[in-house]
Short mmCIF file of N, CA and C in Angstrom, two decimals:
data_model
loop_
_atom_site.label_atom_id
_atom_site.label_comp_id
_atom_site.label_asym_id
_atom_site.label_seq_id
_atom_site.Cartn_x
_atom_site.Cartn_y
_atom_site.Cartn_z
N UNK A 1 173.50 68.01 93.92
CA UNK A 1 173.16 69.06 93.00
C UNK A 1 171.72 69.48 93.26
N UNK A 2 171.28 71.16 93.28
CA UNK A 2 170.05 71.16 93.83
C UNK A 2 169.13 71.54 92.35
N UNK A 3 168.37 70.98 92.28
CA UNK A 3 167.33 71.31 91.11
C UNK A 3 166.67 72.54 91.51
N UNK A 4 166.59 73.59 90.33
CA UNK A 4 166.44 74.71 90.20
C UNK A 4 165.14 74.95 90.82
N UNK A 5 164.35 74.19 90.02
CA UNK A 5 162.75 74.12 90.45
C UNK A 5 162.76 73.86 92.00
N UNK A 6 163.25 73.29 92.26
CA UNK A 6 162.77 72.99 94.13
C UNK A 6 163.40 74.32 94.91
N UNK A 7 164.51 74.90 94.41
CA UNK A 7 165.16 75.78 95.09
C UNK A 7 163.79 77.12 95.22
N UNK A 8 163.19 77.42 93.88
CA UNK A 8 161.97 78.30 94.02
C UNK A 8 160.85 78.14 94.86
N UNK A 9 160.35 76.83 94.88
CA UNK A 9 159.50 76.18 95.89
C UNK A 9 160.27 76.57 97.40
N UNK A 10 161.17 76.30 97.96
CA UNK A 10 161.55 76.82 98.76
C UNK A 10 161.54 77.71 99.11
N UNK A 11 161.96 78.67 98.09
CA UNK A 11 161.92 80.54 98.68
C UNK A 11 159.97 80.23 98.56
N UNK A 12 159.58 80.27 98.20
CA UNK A 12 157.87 80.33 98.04
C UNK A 12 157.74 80.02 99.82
N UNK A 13 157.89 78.81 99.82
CA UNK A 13 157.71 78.83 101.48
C UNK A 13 158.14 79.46 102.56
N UNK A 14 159.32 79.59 102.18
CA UNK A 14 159.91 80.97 103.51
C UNK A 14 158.84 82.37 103.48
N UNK A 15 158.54 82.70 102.42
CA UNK A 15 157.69 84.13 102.21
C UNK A 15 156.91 84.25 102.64
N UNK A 16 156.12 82.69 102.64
CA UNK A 16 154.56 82.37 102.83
C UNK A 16 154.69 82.28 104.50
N UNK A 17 155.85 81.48 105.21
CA UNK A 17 155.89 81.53 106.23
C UNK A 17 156.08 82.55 106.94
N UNK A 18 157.00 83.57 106.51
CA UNK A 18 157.52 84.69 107.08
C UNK A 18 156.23 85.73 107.16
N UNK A 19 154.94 85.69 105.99
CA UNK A 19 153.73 86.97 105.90
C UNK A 19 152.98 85.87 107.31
N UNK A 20 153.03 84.89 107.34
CA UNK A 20 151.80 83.93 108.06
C UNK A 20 152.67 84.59 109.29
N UNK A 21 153.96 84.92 110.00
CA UNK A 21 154.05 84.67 111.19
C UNK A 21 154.02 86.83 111.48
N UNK A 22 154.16 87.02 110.58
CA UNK A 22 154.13 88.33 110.52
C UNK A 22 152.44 89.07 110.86
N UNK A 23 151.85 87.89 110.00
CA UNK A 23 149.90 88.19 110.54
C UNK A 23 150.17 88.33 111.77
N UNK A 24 150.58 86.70 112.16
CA UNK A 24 149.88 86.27 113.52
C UNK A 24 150.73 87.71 114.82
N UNK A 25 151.76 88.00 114.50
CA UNK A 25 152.35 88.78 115.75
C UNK A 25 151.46 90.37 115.84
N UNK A 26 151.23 90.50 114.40
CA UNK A 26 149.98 92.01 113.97
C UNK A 26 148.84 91.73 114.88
N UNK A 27 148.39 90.64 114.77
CA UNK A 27 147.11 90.53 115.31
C UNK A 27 147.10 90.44 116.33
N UNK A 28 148.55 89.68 117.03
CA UNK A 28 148.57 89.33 118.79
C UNK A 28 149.05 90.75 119.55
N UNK A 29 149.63 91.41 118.49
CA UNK A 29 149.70 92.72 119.28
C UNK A 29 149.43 93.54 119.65
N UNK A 30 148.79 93.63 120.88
CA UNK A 30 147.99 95.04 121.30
C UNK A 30 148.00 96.48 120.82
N UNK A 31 146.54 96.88 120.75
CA UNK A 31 146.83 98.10 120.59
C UNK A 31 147.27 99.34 120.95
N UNK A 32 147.15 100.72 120.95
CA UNK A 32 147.92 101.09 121.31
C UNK A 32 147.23 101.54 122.69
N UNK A 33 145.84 101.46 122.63
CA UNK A 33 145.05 101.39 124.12
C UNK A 33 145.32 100.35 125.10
N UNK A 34 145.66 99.22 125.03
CA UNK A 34 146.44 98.07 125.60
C UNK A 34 145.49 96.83 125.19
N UNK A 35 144.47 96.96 124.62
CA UNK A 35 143.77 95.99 124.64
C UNK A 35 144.22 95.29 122.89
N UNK A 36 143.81 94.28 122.72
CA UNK A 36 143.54 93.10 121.36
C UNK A 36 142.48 93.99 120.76
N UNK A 37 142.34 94.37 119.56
CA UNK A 37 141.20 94.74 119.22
C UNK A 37 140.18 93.84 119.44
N UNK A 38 140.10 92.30 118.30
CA UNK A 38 138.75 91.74 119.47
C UNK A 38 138.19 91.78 120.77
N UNK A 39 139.52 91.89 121.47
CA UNK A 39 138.69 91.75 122.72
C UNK A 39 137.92 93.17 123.58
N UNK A 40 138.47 94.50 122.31
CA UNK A 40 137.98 95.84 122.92
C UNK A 40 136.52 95.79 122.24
N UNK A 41 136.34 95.10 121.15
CA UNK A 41 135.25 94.88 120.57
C UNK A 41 134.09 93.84 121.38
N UNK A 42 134.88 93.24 121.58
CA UNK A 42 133.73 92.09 123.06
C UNK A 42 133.42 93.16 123.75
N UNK A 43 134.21 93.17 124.95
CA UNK A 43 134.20 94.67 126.09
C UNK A 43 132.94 95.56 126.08
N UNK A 44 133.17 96.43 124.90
CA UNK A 44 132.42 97.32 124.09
C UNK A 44 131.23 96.51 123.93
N UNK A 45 131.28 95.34 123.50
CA UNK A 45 129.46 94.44 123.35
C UNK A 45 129.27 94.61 124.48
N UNK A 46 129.85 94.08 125.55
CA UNK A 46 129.14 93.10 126.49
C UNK A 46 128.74 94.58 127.37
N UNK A 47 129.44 95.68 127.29
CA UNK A 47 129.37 97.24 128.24
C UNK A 47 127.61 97.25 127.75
N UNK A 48 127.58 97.35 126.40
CA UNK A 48 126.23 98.18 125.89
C UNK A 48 125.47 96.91 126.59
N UNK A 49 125.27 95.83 126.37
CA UNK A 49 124.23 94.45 126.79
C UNK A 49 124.23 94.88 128.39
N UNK A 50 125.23 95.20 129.14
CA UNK A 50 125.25 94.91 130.26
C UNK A 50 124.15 96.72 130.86
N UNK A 51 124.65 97.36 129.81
CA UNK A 51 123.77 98.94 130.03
C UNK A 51 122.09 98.94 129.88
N UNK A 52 121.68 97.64 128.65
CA UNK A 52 120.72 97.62 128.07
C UNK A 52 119.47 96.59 129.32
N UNK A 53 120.75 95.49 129.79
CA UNK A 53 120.10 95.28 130.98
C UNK A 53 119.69 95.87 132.17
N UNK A 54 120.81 97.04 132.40
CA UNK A 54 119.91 97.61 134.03
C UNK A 54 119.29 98.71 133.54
N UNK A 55 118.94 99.10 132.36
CA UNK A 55 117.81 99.88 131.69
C UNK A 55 116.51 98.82 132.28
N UNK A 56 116.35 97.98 131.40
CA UNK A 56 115.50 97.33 131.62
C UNK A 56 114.92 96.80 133.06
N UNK A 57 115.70 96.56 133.85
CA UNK A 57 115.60 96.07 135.63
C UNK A 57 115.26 97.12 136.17
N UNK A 58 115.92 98.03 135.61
CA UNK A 58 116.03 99.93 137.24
C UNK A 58 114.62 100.92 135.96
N UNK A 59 115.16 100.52 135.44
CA UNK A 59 113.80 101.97 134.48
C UNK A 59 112.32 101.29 133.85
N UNK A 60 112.66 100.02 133.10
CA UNK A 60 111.42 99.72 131.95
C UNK A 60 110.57 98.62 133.17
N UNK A 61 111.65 98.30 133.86
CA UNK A 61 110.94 97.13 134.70
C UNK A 61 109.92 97.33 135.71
N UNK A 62 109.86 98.69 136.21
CA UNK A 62 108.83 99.12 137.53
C UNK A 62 107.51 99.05 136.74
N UNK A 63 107.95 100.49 135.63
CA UNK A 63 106.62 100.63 134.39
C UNK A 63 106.07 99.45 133.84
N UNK A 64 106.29 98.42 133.71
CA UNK A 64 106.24 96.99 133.30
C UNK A 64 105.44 96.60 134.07
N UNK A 65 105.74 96.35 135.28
CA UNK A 65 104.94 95.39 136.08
C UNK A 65 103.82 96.78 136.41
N UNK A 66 103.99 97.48 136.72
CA UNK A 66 102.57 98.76 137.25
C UNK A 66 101.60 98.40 135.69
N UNK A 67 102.39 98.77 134.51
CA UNK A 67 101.72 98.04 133.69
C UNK A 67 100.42 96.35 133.57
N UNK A 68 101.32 96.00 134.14
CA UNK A 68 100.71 94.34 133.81
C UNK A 68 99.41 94.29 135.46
N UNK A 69 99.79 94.97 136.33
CA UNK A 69 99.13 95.14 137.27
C UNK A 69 97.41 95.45 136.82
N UNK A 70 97.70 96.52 136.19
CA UNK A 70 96.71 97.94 136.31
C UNK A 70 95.62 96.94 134.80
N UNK A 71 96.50 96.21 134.10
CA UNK A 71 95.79 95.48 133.51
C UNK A 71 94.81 94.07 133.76
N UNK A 72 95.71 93.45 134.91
CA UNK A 72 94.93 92.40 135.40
C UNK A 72 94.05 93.39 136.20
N UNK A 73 93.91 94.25 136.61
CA UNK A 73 92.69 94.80 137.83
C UNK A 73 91.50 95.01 136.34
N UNK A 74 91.77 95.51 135.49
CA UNK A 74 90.94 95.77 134.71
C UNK A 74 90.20 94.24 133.92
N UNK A 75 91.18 93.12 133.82
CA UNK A 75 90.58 92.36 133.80
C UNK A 75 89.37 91.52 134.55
N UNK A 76 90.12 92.01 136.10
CA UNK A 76 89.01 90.94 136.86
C UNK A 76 87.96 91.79 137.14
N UNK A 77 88.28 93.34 136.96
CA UNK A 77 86.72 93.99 136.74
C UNK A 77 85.98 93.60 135.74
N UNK A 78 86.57 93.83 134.74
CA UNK A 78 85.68 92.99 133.95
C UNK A 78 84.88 91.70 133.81
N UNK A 79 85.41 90.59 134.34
CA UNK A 79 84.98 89.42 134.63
C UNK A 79 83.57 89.78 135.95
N UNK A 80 84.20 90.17 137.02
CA UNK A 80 83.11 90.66 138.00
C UNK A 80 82.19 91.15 137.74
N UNK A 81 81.83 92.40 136.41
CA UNK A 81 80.75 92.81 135.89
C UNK A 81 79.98 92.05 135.26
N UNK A 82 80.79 90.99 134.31
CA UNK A 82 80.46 90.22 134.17
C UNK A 82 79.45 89.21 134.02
N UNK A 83 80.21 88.31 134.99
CA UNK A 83 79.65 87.35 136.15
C UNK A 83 78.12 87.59 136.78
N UNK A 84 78.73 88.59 137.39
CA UNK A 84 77.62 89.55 138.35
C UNK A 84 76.55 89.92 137.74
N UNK A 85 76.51 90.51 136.22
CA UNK A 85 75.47 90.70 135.80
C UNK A 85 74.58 89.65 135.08
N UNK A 86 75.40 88.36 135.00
CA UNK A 86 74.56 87.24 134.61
C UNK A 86 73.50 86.84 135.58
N UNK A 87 73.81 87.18 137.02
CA UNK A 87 73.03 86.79 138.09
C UNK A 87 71.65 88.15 138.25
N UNK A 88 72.22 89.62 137.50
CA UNK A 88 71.17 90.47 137.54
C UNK A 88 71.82 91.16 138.20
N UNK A 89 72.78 91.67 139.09
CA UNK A 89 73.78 92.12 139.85
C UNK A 89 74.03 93.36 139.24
N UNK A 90 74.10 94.33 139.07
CA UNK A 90 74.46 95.64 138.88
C UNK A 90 75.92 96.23 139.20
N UNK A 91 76.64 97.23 138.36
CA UNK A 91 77.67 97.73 138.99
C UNK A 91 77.19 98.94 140.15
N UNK A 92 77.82 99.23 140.95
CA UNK A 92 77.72 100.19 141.94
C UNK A 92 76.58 99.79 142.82
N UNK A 93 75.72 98.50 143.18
CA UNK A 93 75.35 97.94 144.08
C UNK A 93 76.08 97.68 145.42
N UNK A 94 75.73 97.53 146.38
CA UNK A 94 76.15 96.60 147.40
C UNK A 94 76.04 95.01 147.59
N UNK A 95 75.09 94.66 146.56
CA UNK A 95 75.38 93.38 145.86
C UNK A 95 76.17 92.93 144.91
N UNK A 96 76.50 94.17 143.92
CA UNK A 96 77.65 93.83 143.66
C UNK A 96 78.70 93.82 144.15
N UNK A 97 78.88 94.56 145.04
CA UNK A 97 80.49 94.07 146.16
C UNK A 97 80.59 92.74 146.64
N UNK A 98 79.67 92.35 147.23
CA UNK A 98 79.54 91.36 147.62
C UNK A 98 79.33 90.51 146.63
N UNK A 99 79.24 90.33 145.43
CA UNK A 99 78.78 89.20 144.04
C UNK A 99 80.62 89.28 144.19
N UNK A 100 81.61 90.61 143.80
CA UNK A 100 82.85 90.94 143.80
C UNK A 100 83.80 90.44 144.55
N UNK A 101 83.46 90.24 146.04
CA UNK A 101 84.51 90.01 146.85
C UNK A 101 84.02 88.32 146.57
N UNK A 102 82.99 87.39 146.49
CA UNK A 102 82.46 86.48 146.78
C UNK A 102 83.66 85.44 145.08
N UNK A 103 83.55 86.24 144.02
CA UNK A 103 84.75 86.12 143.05
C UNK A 103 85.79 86.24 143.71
N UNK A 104 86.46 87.02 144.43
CA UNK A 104 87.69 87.00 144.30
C UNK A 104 88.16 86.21 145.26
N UNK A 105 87.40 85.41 146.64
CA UNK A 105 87.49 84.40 146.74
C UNK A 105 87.62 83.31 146.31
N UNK A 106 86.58 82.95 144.74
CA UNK A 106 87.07 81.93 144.30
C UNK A 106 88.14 82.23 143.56
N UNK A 107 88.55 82.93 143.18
CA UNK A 107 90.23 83.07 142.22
C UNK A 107 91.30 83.15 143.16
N UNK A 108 91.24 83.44 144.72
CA UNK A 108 92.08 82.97 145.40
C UNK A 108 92.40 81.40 145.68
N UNK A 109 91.18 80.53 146.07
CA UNK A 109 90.76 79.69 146.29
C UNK A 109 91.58 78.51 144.69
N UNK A 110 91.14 79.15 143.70
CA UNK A 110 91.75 78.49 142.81
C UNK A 110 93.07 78.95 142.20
N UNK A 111 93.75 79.56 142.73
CA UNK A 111 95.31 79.79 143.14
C UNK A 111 96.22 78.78 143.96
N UNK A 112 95.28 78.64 145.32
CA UNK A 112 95.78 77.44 145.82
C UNK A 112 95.57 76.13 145.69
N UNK A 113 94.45 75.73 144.90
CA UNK A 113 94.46 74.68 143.95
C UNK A 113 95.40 74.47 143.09
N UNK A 114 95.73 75.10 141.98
CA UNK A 114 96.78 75.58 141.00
C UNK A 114 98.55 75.51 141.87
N UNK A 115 98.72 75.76 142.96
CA UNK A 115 99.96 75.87 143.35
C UNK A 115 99.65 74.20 144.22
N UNK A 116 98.74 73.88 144.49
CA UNK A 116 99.07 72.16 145.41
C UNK A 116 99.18 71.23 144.20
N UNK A 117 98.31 71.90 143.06
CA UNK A 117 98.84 70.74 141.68
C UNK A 117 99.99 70.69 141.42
N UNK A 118 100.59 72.37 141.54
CA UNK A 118 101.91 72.25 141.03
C UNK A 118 103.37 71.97 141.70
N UNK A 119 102.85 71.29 142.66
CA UNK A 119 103.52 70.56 144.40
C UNK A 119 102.86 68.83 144.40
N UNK A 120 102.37 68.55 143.20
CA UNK A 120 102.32 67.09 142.88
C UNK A 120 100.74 66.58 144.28
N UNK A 121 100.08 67.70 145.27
CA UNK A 121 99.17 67.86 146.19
C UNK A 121 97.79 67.23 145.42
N UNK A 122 97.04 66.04 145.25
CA UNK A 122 95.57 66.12 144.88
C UNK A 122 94.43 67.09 145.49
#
C-alpha cells in the first residue's frame, strides 16, 4: 500500500529533476552563433586583452622607451653639470666635455661592475 505522503515527495522529485536536467541541456546548448555563451564571452575577453596588448608592444611601446630614453639623457646631464660644477667646470667649456665624457666613463665602468656582481664575479 503506498502512503499518500511519499507518493507527493516523489512527484516533487521528478519535477525538480526534470527543471535540473532541462537547465543543464539550456545551458549546454549552443547558441545560435555556434558558440556556448560563456565561452563567446571568454573569446570576446581574451580578443580585447589580446588587442590591448599589441596596442601597447606596436604603438605605446616605441613612445615609452623614446620616452624613458630622452629622460635618462636629461638625467645624466644633469648629474654632469653637476658634478662638473663642483670642480668649477662650466657648461659649454671644453673642460666640461672632458669633466663629461671622463663621467660617463665611470657609469660605464660601474655597469660592468654591477653586471660581474650580478654573475656572482668579485
Amino acid at each position: 500500500m503506498r502512503d499518500p505522503d511519499r507518493a507527493h515527495e516523489h512527484e516533487l522529485f521528478d519535477m525538480t529533476d526534470v527543471k535540473n536536467k532541462a537547465r543543464f541541456r539550456a545551458a549546454s546548448h549552443p547558441t545560435p552563433g555556434g558558440l556556448p555563451q560563456p565561452t563567446l564571452a571568454q573569446a570576446m575577453l581574451m580578443a580585447v586583452a589580446i588587442a590591448y596588448g599589441l596596442h601597447a608592444l606596436f604603438m605605446s611601446g616605441p613612445a615609452m622607451r623614446a620616452a624613458a630614453r630622452e629622460q635618462l639623457e636629461r638625467i645624466v646631464a644633469d648629474e654632469d653639470r653637476d658634478v662638473c660644477s663642483q670642480f668649477g667646470i662650466r657648461p659649454g667649456t671644453s673642460q666640461f666635455d672632458v669633466c663629461s665624457r671622463e663621467l660617463a666613463s665611470v657609469r660605464k665602468k660601474q655597469v660592468e661592475r654591477d653586471k660581474a656582481a650580478a654573475q656572482g664575479i668579485p
